Short mmCIF file of C-alpha atoms and ligand atoms in Angstrom, two decimals:
data_model
loop_
_atom_site.label_atom_id
_atom_site.label_comp_id
_atom_site.label_asym_id
_atom_site.label_seq_id
_atom_site.Cartn_x
_atom_site.Cartn_y
_atom_site.Cartn_z
CA MET A 1 -252.53 60.74 61.46
CA GLN A 2 -250.10 58.49 63.20
CA MET A 3 -249.20 59.23 66.80
CA VAL A 4 -246.44 57.83 68.94
CA ASN A 5 -245.74 58.39 72.60
CA ALA A 6 -242.27 59.20 73.74
CA THR A 7 -241.47 57.04 76.75
CA GLY A 8 -238.06 58.31 77.75
CA GLU A 9 -236.88 54.72 77.73
CA ARG A 10 -233.69 53.64 76.02
CA THR A 11 -234.34 52.88 72.35
CA ILE A 12 -230.75 52.55 71.15
CA THR A 13 -229.61 49.24 72.56
CA ASP A 14 -226.13 49.08 70.95
CA LEU A 15 -223.58 48.95 73.75
CA SER A 16 -221.28 51.80 74.70
CA ILE A 17 -217.54 51.46 75.31
CA ASP A 18 -218.13 51.63 79.08
CA GLU A 19 -220.78 48.91 78.89
CA LEU A 20 -218.51 46.72 76.77
CA ARG A 21 -215.64 47.28 79.19
CA ALA A 22 -217.82 46.18 82.11
CA ILE A 23 -218.57 42.77 80.57
CA ASP A 24 -216.56 39.77 81.81
CA THR A 25 -214.85 38.50 78.65
CA ASN A 26 -214.86 34.93 80.07
CA GLU A 27 -218.62 34.93 79.44
CA LYS A 28 -217.97 34.86 75.64
CA ARG A 29 -220.96 37.13 75.13
CA THR A 30 -222.20 38.21 71.75
CA VAL A 31 -222.51 41.98 71.73
CA THR A 32 -223.71 44.67 69.36
CA THR A 33 -222.30 48.15 69.03
CA HIS A 34 -222.05 50.84 66.39
CA GLY A 35 -219.51 53.33 65.11
CA ILE A 36 -217.77 54.86 62.13
CA ILE A 37 -215.03 52.85 60.47
CA HIS A 38 -211.90 54.76 61.38
CA ASN A 39 -209.35 52.46 59.91
CA VAL A 40 -209.13 49.04 58.23
CA ARG A 41 -205.90 47.08 58.45
CA ASP A 42 -205.98 44.20 56.02
CA MET A 43 -203.91 41.33 57.42
CA GLY A 44 -204.71 38.83 54.62
CA ASP A 45 -207.07 36.26 56.15
CA PHE A 46 -208.54 38.81 58.50
CA ALA A 47 -208.70 42.57 59.03
CA PHE A 48 -208.57 44.84 62.03
CA VAL A 49 -211.54 47.14 61.70
CA ILE A 50 -211.22 50.06 64.11
CA ILE A 51 -214.45 51.88 64.77
CA ARG A 52 -214.78 55.33 66.21
CA LYS A 53 -217.56 56.04 68.66
CA ILE A 54 -218.40 57.93 71.85
CA GLY A 55 -215.48 57.56 74.21
CA GLY A 56 -212.84 56.52 71.67
CA LEU A 57 -211.95 53.62 69.39
CA VAL A 58 -212.99 49.96 69.45
CA GLN A 59 -211.04 47.19 67.77
CA CYS A 60 -213.04 44.65 65.77
CA VAL A 61 -211.60 41.59 64.03
CA TYR A 62 -213.18 40.59 60.76
CA THR A 63 -212.52 37.32 58.92
CA MET A 64 -212.13 38.08 55.21
CA GLN A 65 -214.44 36.43 52.71
CA ASP A 66 -213.18 38.33 49.70
CA THR A 67 -216.54 39.51 48.34
CA GLU A 68 -217.55 42.68 46.56
CA GLU A 69 -220.06 43.48 49.33
CA GLU A 70 -217.34 43.09 51.95
CA ARG A 71 -215.05 45.55 50.13
CA ARG A 72 -217.88 48.07 50.07
CA ILE A 73 -218.64 47.68 53.76
CA LEU A 74 -215.04 47.71 55.03
CA SER A 75 -214.34 51.23 53.91
CA GLU A 76 -213.25 54.18 56.03
CA GLU A 77 -215.95 56.57 57.28
CA ASN A 78 -218.79 54.08 56.72
CA SER A 79 -221.27 54.06 59.60
CA VAL A 80 -221.79 50.48 60.75
CA ARG A 81 -223.44 48.29 63.35
CA VAL A 82 -221.27 45.40 64.43
CA THR A 83 -222.26 42.17 66.19
CA GLY A 84 -219.81 39.59 67.47
CA GLU A 85 -218.18 37.87 70.39
CA LEU A 86 -216.46 40.07 72.95
CA ARG A 87 -213.04 38.78 73.89
CA ALA A 88 -210.07 39.93 75.91
CA GLU A 89 -207.21 41.48 73.93
CA GLU A 90 -204.52 43.20 75.93
CA ARG A 91 -203.02 44.94 72.89
CA ALA A 92 -206.29 46.70 71.99
CA VAL A 93 -206.91 50.20 73.44
CA ASN A 94 -209.66 49.13 75.78
CA GLY A 95 -208.30 45.66 76.58
CA PHE A 96 -210.98 43.95 74.49
CA GLU A 97 -211.99 43.37 70.88
CA ILE A 98 -215.06 42.17 69.02
CA ALA A 99 -214.79 39.10 66.76
CA VAL A 100 -217.20 40.20 64.05
CA GLU A 101 -220.04 37.85 63.10
CA ASN A 102 -222.16 40.44 61.35
CA ILE A 103 -221.54 43.93 60.10
CA GLU A 104 -224.42 46.09 58.90
CA LEU A 105 -223.81 49.15 56.72
CA LEU A 106 -225.88 52.11 57.96
CA SER A 107 -224.48 54.90 55.82
CA GLU A 108 -221.57 55.49 53.48
CA PRO A 109 -219.75 58.58 52.24
CA LYS A 110 -220.25 59.74 48.68
CA GLU A 111 -216.58 60.52 48.20
CA GLU A 112 -213.26 59.42 49.54
CA LEU A 113 -211.82 61.73 52.20
CA PRO A 114 -209.25 64.32 51.08
CA LEU A 115 -206.83 62.79 53.58
CA SER A 116 -206.73 59.80 55.86
CA VAL A 117 -207.87 60.83 59.33
CA SER A 118 -206.72 57.68 61.08
CA LYS A 119 -203.06 58.65 61.10
CA ARG A 120 -201.75 59.69 64.52
CA LYS A 121 -200.47 63.01 63.23
CA LEU A 122 -202.05 64.89 60.34
CA ASN A 123 -199.16 66.21 58.30
CA ILE A 124 -200.92 69.26 57.01
CA ALA A 125 -200.38 73.00 57.44
CA LEU A 126 -202.71 74.61 59.99
CA GLU A 127 -204.39 76.86 57.41
CA ASN A 128 -205.21 73.87 55.19
CA GLU A 129 -206.29 71.83 58.15
CA ILE A 130 -208.77 74.50 59.24
CA GLU A 131 -210.10 74.74 55.69
CA ILE A 132 -211.26 71.11 55.97
CA ARG A 133 -211.98 70.98 59.73
CA PRO A 134 -215.22 69.02 59.18
CA VAL A 135 -212.89 66.24 58.05
CA THR A 136 -209.75 66.81 60.15
CA LEU A 137 -211.70 66.94 63.41
CA ARG A 138 -212.36 63.23 62.86
CA ASN A 139 -208.69 62.61 63.57
CA GLU A 140 -208.20 61.28 67.09
CA GLN A 141 -205.66 63.89 68.11
CA ARG A 142 -207.74 66.80 66.84
CA ARG A 143 -210.89 65.39 68.38
CA ASN A 144 -209.11 65.03 71.73
CA VAL A 145 -208.12 68.72 71.75
CA PHE A 146 -211.78 69.60 71.97
CA LYS A 147 -212.51 66.81 74.43
CA LEU A 148 -209.93 68.49 76.64
CA GLN A 149 -211.70 71.81 76.11
CA GLU A 150 -214.95 70.12 77.16
CA GLY A 151 -213.28 68.64 80.26
CA ILE A 152 -211.93 72.03 81.32
CA VAL A 153 -215.35 73.65 80.99
CA ARG A 154 -216.95 70.80 82.95
CA GLY A 155 -214.34 71.16 85.69
CA PHE A 156 -214.82 74.92 85.91
CA ARG A 157 -218.59 74.60 85.89
CA ARG A 158 -218.61 72.03 88.69
CA TYR A 159 -216.33 74.14 90.85
CA LEU A 160 -218.36 77.29 90.33
CA GLU A 161 -221.64 75.49 91.01
CA ASP A 162 -220.18 74.04 94.22
CA ASN A 163 -219.24 77.57 95.27
CA GLY A 164 -222.73 78.99 94.88
CA PHE A 165 -222.37 80.64 91.44
CA THR A 166 -225.48 80.92 89.25
CA GLU A 167 -224.97 80.26 85.55
CA ILE A 168 -226.21 83.11 83.34
CA PHE A 169 -226.67 83.70 79.61
CA SER A 170 -226.26 87.35 78.76
CA PRO A 171 -227.13 88.96 75.39
CA LYS A 172 -224.49 89.15 72.71
CA ILE A 173 -226.19 91.91 70.74
CA ILE A 174 -225.77 94.97 72.88
CA ALA A 175 -226.15 98.77 72.89
CA ALA A 176 -222.76 99.80 74.35
CA GLY A 177 -219.35 98.16 74.60
CA ALA A 178 -217.68 97.57 77.94
CA GLU A 179 -214.05 96.97 77.13
CA GLY A 180 -213.18 100.21 75.31
CA GLY A 181 -210.91 100.38 72.29
CA ALA A 182 -211.76 100.04 68.65
CA ASN A 183 -212.06 96.27 68.61
CA ILE A 184 -215.85 96.18 68.66
CA PHE A 185 -218.08 94.87 65.86
CA LYS A 186 -220.80 97.31 64.87
CA LEU A 187 -224.07 96.18 63.40
CA ASP A 188 -227.33 97.59 62.24
CA TYR A 189 -230.12 96.42 64.51
CA PHE A 190 -233.37 97.25 62.72
CA GLY A 191 -232.12 100.77 62.05
CA LYS A 192 -230.48 101.20 65.45
CA LYS A 193 -226.75 101.14 66.14
CA ALA A 194 -225.76 97.97 67.98
CA PHE A 195 -222.60 96.02 68.81
CA LEU A 196 -221.48 92.46 69.36
CA ALA A 197 -220.53 91.91 73.01
CA GLN A 198 -216.79 92.00 73.70
CA SER A 199 -217.55 90.48 77.11
CA PRO A 200 -220.51 89.91 79.44
CA GLN A 201 -218.99 92.52 81.78
CA THR A 202 -221.90 94.89 82.42
CA TYR A 203 -224.41 92.04 82.68
CA LYS A 204 -222.44 89.91 85.09
CA GLN A 205 -222.04 92.96 87.34
CA THR A 206 -225.75 93.79 86.99
CA LEU A 207 -226.58 90.36 88.38
CA ILE A 208 -224.49 90.74 91.55
CA PRO A 209 -227.35 92.21 93.62
CA VAL A 210 -229.59 89.45 92.24
CA TYR A 211 -227.52 86.28 92.72
CA GLU A 212 -224.35 87.51 94.48
CA ARG A 213 -222.21 85.12 92.45
CA VAL A 214 -222.64 84.46 88.71
CA PHE A 215 -220.73 82.86 85.88
CA GLU A 216 -221.01 82.54 82.11
CA ILE A 217 -219.07 80.44 79.62
CA ALA A 218 -219.91 81.71 76.14
CA PRO A 219 -218.57 83.22 72.93
CA VAL A 220 -217.54 86.88 72.86
CA PHE A 221 -216.48 88.99 69.89
CA ARG A 222 -213.45 91.15 69.28
CA ALA A 223 -212.89 93.07 66.04
CA GLU A 224 -209.10 92.64 66.25
CA LYS A 225 -207.82 93.85 62.90
CA HIS A 226 -204.50 92.07 63.03
CA ASP A 227 -203.84 88.38 62.59
CA THR A 228 -201.75 87.22 65.52
CA ALA A 229 -201.06 83.78 66.92
CA ARG A 230 -202.96 84.65 70.12
CA HIS A 231 -206.02 86.60 68.97
CA LEU A 232 -209.31 85.38 67.57
CA ASN A 233 -212.28 87.47 66.48
CA GLU A 234 -214.61 85.19 68.37
CA TYR A 235 -213.49 83.26 71.43
CA VAL A 236 -214.99 81.47 74.40
CA SER A 237 -214.82 83.56 77.54
CA VAL A 238 -215.03 81.98 80.99
CA ASP A 239 -216.39 84.77 83.16
CA PHE A 240 -217.31 84.94 86.80
CA GLU A 241 -218.28 87.76 89.12
CA MET A 242 -218.66 87.65 92.91
CA GLY A 243 -220.10 90.01 95.52
CA PHE A 244 -218.96 90.88 99.04
CA ILE A 245 -215.26 90.59 98.29
CA ASN A 246 -212.78 92.12 100.72
CA SER A 247 -210.28 92.74 97.94
CA PHE A 248 -209.41 91.47 94.47
CA TYR A 249 -207.32 88.80 96.16
CA ASP A 250 -210.64 87.01 96.90
CA VAL A 251 -211.13 86.78 93.12
CA ILE A 252 -207.54 85.59 92.66
CA ASN A 253 -208.06 82.90 95.30
CA MET A 254 -211.32 81.77 93.70
CA GLU A 255 -209.57 81.45 90.33
CA THR A 256 -206.64 79.55 91.85
CA GLY A 257 -209.11 77.14 93.50
CA MET A 258 -211.01 76.78 90.23
CA ILE A 259 -207.93 75.88 88.19
CA LYS A 260 -206.67 73.44 90.84
CA TYR A 261 -210.07 71.76 91.03
CA CYS A 262 -210.30 71.61 87.25
CA PHE A 263 -206.88 69.98 86.85
CA ASP A 264 -207.76 67.35 89.48
CA TYR A 265 -211.05 66.78 87.68
CA LEU A 266 -209.20 66.28 84.38
CA ARG A 267 -206.69 63.87 85.93
CA GLU A 268 -209.57 61.82 87.26
CA ASN A 269 -211.97 61.95 84.31
CA TYR A 270 -209.90 62.74 81.22
CA ALA A 271 -206.79 60.64 81.84
CA LEU A 272 -206.86 58.98 78.41
CA VAL A 273 -207.36 62.30 76.59
CA LEU A 274 -204.45 63.85 78.53
CA LYS A 275 -202.27 60.86 77.73
CA LYS A 276 -203.10 60.88 74.04
CA LEU A 277 -202.39 64.61 73.85
CA ASN A 278 -199.15 64.25 75.81
CA CYS A 279 -200.49 66.87 78.17
CA GLU A 280 -198.74 67.36 81.52
CA LEU A 281 -200.96 69.37 83.84
CA PRO A 282 -198.98 71.54 86.22
CA VAL A 283 -199.17 70.59 89.90
CA PHE A 284 -199.19 73.55 92.29
CA ASP A 285 -200.41 74.68 95.70
CA THR A 286 -199.97 78.42 95.37
CA ILE A 287 -199.49 80.97 92.59
CA PRO A 288 -197.10 83.90 93.07
CA CYS A 289 -198.51 87.44 92.76
CA VAL A 290 -196.32 90.34 91.65
CA LYS A 291 -197.17 93.99 91.08
CA PHE A 292 -197.16 95.15 87.45
CA ARG A 293 -194.45 97.75 88.11
CA ASP A 294 -192.23 95.24 89.92
CA ALA A 295 -192.70 92.58 87.23
CA LYS A 296 -191.59 95.05 84.57
CA GLU A 297 -188.53 96.00 86.55
CA MET A 298 -187.63 92.38 87.33
CA VAL A 299 -187.70 91.52 83.64
CA ALA A 300 -185.80 94.67 82.62
CA LYS A 301 -183.09 93.81 85.16
CA LYS A 302 -182.81 90.08 84.57
CA TYR A 303 -182.87 90.26 80.78
CA SER A 304 -181.18 93.68 80.40
CA ARG A 305 -184.13 95.19 78.56
CA LYS A 306 -185.34 98.76 78.31
CA ILE A 307 -188.93 99.44 79.43
CA LYS A 308 -190.63 100.71 76.27
CA ASP A 309 -194.29 100.86 77.29
CA PRO A 310 -194.75 101.73 80.98
CA TYR A 311 -198.53 101.20 80.76
CA ASP A 312 -198.84 97.67 79.40
CA LEU A 313 -196.98 94.41 79.02
CA GLU A 314 -195.65 93.58 75.58
CA PRO A 315 -196.15 89.94 74.56
CA GLU A 316 -192.38 89.47 74.81
CA GLU A 317 -192.43 90.84 78.37
CA GLU A 318 -195.20 88.41 79.28
CA ARG A 319 -193.08 85.61 77.89
CA LEU A 320 -190.08 86.72 79.92
CA ILE A 321 -192.12 87.13 83.13
CA GLY A 322 -193.25 83.54 82.56
CA GLU A 323 -189.69 82.40 82.04
CA LEU A 324 -188.46 84.27 85.12
CA PHE A 325 -191.14 82.87 87.40
CA LYS A 326 -190.55 79.37 86.07
CA GLU A 327 -186.80 79.62 86.66
CA ASP A 328 -186.79 81.49 89.97
CA TYR A 329 -190.06 80.27 91.56
CA ASN A 330 -190.76 77.06 89.65
CA SER A 331 -194.24 78.32 88.78
CA ASP A 332 -196.08 77.99 85.47
CA PHE A 333 -198.55 80.63 86.64
CA VAL A 334 -198.09 84.18 87.88
CA PHE A 335 -200.63 86.84 88.83
CA VAL A 336 -199.52 90.30 87.74
CA THR A 337 -201.46 92.86 89.80
CA HIS A 338 -202.13 96.61 89.92
CA TYR A 339 -202.25 97.52 86.21
CA PRO A 340 -202.18 101.24 85.28
CA VAL A 341 -205.50 103.11 85.13
CA LYS A 342 -204.65 104.14 81.58
CA LYS A 343 -204.89 100.55 80.30
CA ARG A 344 -207.88 99.39 82.29
CA PRO A 345 -211.56 99.91 81.36
CA PHE A 346 -214.01 102.27 83.07
CA TYR A 347 -215.33 99.72 85.57
CA ALA A 348 -211.94 99.00 87.19
CA MET A 349 -211.51 100.36 90.72
CA ASP A 350 -208.52 102.62 91.31
CA ASP A 351 -206.03 101.72 94.00
CA PRO A 352 -206.68 104.21 96.85
CA GLU A 353 -203.03 103.92 97.82
CA ASP A 354 -201.80 104.88 94.37
CA PRO A 355 -204.56 106.15 92.06
CA LYS A 356 -202.43 105.80 88.93
CA TYR A 357 -202.97 102.07 89.31
CA THR A 358 -206.04 99.83 89.56
CA LEU A 359 -207.08 96.99 91.84
CA SER A 360 -206.86 94.59 88.94
CA PHE A 361 -204.76 91.69 87.72
CA ASP A 362 -203.86 89.42 84.82
CA LEU A 363 -203.02 85.76 85.16
CA LEU A 364 -200.12 84.69 82.99
CA PHE A 365 -199.74 80.99 82.20
CA ARG A 366 -196.50 79.79 80.65
CA GLY A 367 -195.72 83.33 79.55
CA MET A 368 -199.09 84.38 78.14
CA GLU A 369 -202.02 86.35 79.54
CA ILE A 370 -204.97 84.00 79.96
CA THR A 371 -207.12 86.01 82.39
CA THR A 372 -207.96 89.59 83.29
CA GLY A 373 -209.85 90.46 86.45
CA GLY A 374 -210.17 92.80 89.38
CA GLN A 375 -212.34 94.73 91.77
CA ARG A 376 -215.03 96.96 90.23
CA ILE A 377 -216.29 100.39 91.16
CA HIS A 378 -219.50 100.04 93.21
CA ASP A 379 -220.16 103.69 94.07
CA TYR A 380 -222.42 105.56 91.61
CA ASP A 381 -220.65 108.92 91.68
CA GLU A 382 -217.25 107.33 91.41
CA GLN A 383 -218.40 105.27 88.41
CA VAL A 384 -219.86 108.28 86.59
CA LYS A 385 -216.68 110.25 87.27
CA LYS A 386 -214.50 107.49 85.87
CA MET A 387 -216.65 107.19 82.74
CA ILE A 388 -216.26 110.89 82.06
CA PHE A 389 -212.53 110.63 82.76
CA LYS A 390 -212.37 107.86 80.15
CA GLY A 391 -214.20 110.04 77.59
CA LEU A 392 -217.45 108.07 77.79
CA TYR A 393 -221.01 109.36 78.06
CA PRO A 394 -222.79 108.08 81.18
CA GLU A 395 -226.11 108.48 79.26
CA ASP A 396 -224.99 105.58 77.03
CA PHE A 397 -224.78 103.36 80.11
CA GLU A 398 -228.09 104.15 81.76
CA SER A 399 -229.17 100.54 82.28
CA TYR A 400 -225.72 99.49 83.54
CA LEU A 401 -225.67 102.42 85.97
CA MET A 402 -228.91 101.18 87.60
CA LEU A 403 -226.57 98.75 89.32
CA HIS A 404 -224.71 101.54 91.09
CA LYS A 405 -227.76 103.79 91.48
CA TYR A 406 -229.83 101.14 93.26
CA GLY A 407 -227.00 99.58 95.22
CA VAL A 408 -224.43 96.84 94.77
CA PRO A 409 -221.98 95.31 97.29
CA PRO A 410 -218.22 95.48 96.75
CA HIS A 411 -217.55 93.00 93.99
CA GLY A 412 -215.06 91.73 91.45
CA GLY A 413 -214.56 89.05 88.88
CA LEU A 414 -212.62 87.92 85.88
CA GLY A 415 -212.67 86.74 82.28
CA MET A 416 -210.50 83.93 80.95
CA GLY A 417 -209.86 83.06 77.31
CA LEU A 418 -210.59 79.35 77.00
CA GLU A 419 -208.66 78.84 73.75
CA ARG A 420 -205.56 80.48 75.24
CA LEU A 421 -205.62 78.16 78.24
CA VAL A 422 -205.88 75.08 76.01
CA MET A 423 -203.21 76.51 73.70
CA LYS A 424 -200.71 76.85 76.52
CA LEU A 425 -201.63 73.49 78.06
CA LEU A 426 -200.89 71.78 74.75
CA ASP A 427 -197.94 73.98 73.87
CA GLU A 428 -199.61 74.97 70.62
CA LYS A 429 -198.03 77.88 68.80
CA ASN A 430 -201.20 79.25 67.24
CA ILE A 431 -204.54 79.84 68.98
CA ARG A 432 -206.38 78.65 65.86
CA SER A 433 -205.30 75.12 66.74
CA THR A 434 -207.47 75.26 69.84
CA SER A 435 -210.56 76.89 68.35
CA MET A 436 -212.84 74.35 66.69
CA PHE A 437 -214.00 76.65 63.90
CA PRO A 438 -211.79 79.71 64.30
CA ARG A 439 -212.88 83.17 63.24
CA ASP A 440 -210.12 85.48 62.12
CA THR A 441 -209.92 88.50 59.82
CA THR A 442 -210.10 86.35 56.71
CA ARG A 443 -212.13 83.37 57.86
CA LEU A 444 -215.89 82.91 58.10
CA ASN A 445 -215.88 79.26 56.98
CA PRO A 446 -216.13 76.47 57.97
P1 AMO B 501 -209.91 91.07 78.56
O1 AMO B 501 -210.33 91.97 77.45
O2 AMO B 501 -208.51 91.21 79.03
O3 AMO B 501 -210.83 91.29 79.84
O4 AMO B 501 -210.15 89.58 78.13
C1 AMO B 501 -210.06 88.53 79.07
C2 AMO B 501 -209.26 87.37 78.51
O5 AMO B 501 -209.83 86.95 77.28
C3 AMO B 501 -208.82 86.48 76.42
N1 AMO B 501 -208.84 87.26 75.17
C4 AMO B 501 -208.75 86.73 73.94
N2 AMO B 501 -208.61 85.45 73.53
C5 AMO B 501 -208.56 85.23 72.20
N3 AMO B 501 -208.67 86.20 71.27
C6 AMO B 501 -208.83 87.50 71.64
N4 AMO B 501 -208.96 88.44 70.70
C7 AMO B 501 -208.86 87.80 73.03
N5 AMO B 501 -209.01 88.94 73.74
C8 AMO B 501 -209.00 88.59 75.03
C9 AMO B 501 -207.50 86.63 77.15
C10 AMO B 501 -207.82 87.68 78.18
O6 AMO B 501 -207.01 87.56 79.33
N6 AMO B 501 -214.19 91.97 81.03
C11 AMO B 501 -212.78 91.67 81.20
C12 AMO B 501 -212.57 90.55 82.18
C13 AMO B 501 -212.95 90.91 83.61
O7 AMO B 501 -212.32 91.84 84.14
O8 AMO B 501 -213.83 90.24 84.15
C14 AMO B 501 -212.19 91.28 79.83
O9 AMO B 501 -212.88 90.87 78.95
O10 AMO B 501 -207.21 85.38 77.75
#
């Protein structure tokens, strides 16, 4: 038996982009780094070999020797370790390049790629692109979409941590759905009926008396039967829930603070990603709030439309509300508040001033709903009554109702669709563009 001890010390000594950037190029230092060959531009006597690694691309300059071995090594998607002198080069992305003295081949693909990933734009239809996502994600633009997604999640997480929220991980295989409707996946759980969680709703509320403030960023599942440009069957939900609120406006203010913080965080830490994606983050101090009923009437009046569905916003209405608030209030965001009881789930608190409506809201961003939230019922009897009113059986919610039975402070929270936020930030027309491996009615692969 051979034993080794893990020391926790650095064993990979190849330099990172940040470490390379920190070196004074006047020192003429010989450096070693690694990466995947992204692109080779043959200039005759020499070639630009661009390698892809953590943090972006690095330009290497290779003097051609015209050998068979060289042709094998200088091939796209080979994994290589490069050693050479680091020198200043203003025209290279990072302001430096490596004059290659040695290039070691670590791994090579078996087959040529179905398309070249080094082009700025992949000219391929979205459906085909998704089909070969393991390949197309290697493209810089595609890879940056999900770096932006990462940055947003990091920004949100930091803000929530700073505000005392505990991060939770709730089960995704559950006994009863929280969001109502038919869009719930059923499954057989060792002979018992079970579902895939549409949201962490009941669990985040359950944890209010435990931690007071909680958040979760995780996949949720919706059995949407129709293919639309804004629905996925699995998406990443950014959820938070907070206790001791005075009204749902406390939740709205927390979300406004979270988005502002996140955008500042992105400007500071993801500047290159934003630039490469051509992404302009909106700058704002406040977000207007308008009641559901008023928003509907404003749109009907301004755009001479008939109100067809008094209980919900049609996607076209959302778009027009976005347009109206951009034109009249110069805002990319708008909170629409006080949605009808009919369209809100059993946990939503009714508005005591007008019980046909709830103390809830949606956040629209550039004309699309990205968040739903509100104040929840905290009184046991009121919650049971509302369940019955909604045609539900309180017996099915025994463990959730322990929350109300054993006491919970006034509380509220929200859920935001991460892919929708990224979609609107990048002005993408289809949500599948902003889901790494999207799940829709026809797709289980890749
Ligand atoms: P809701 O069901 O409105 O509320 O969902 C919250 C947000 O999730 C996003 N979203 C979706 N994104 C992609 N594909 C889908 N099929 C999809 N469905 C919803 C939207 C939406 O605004 N429990 C409540 C939230 C709360 O009150 O805390 C809930 O899940 O951006």
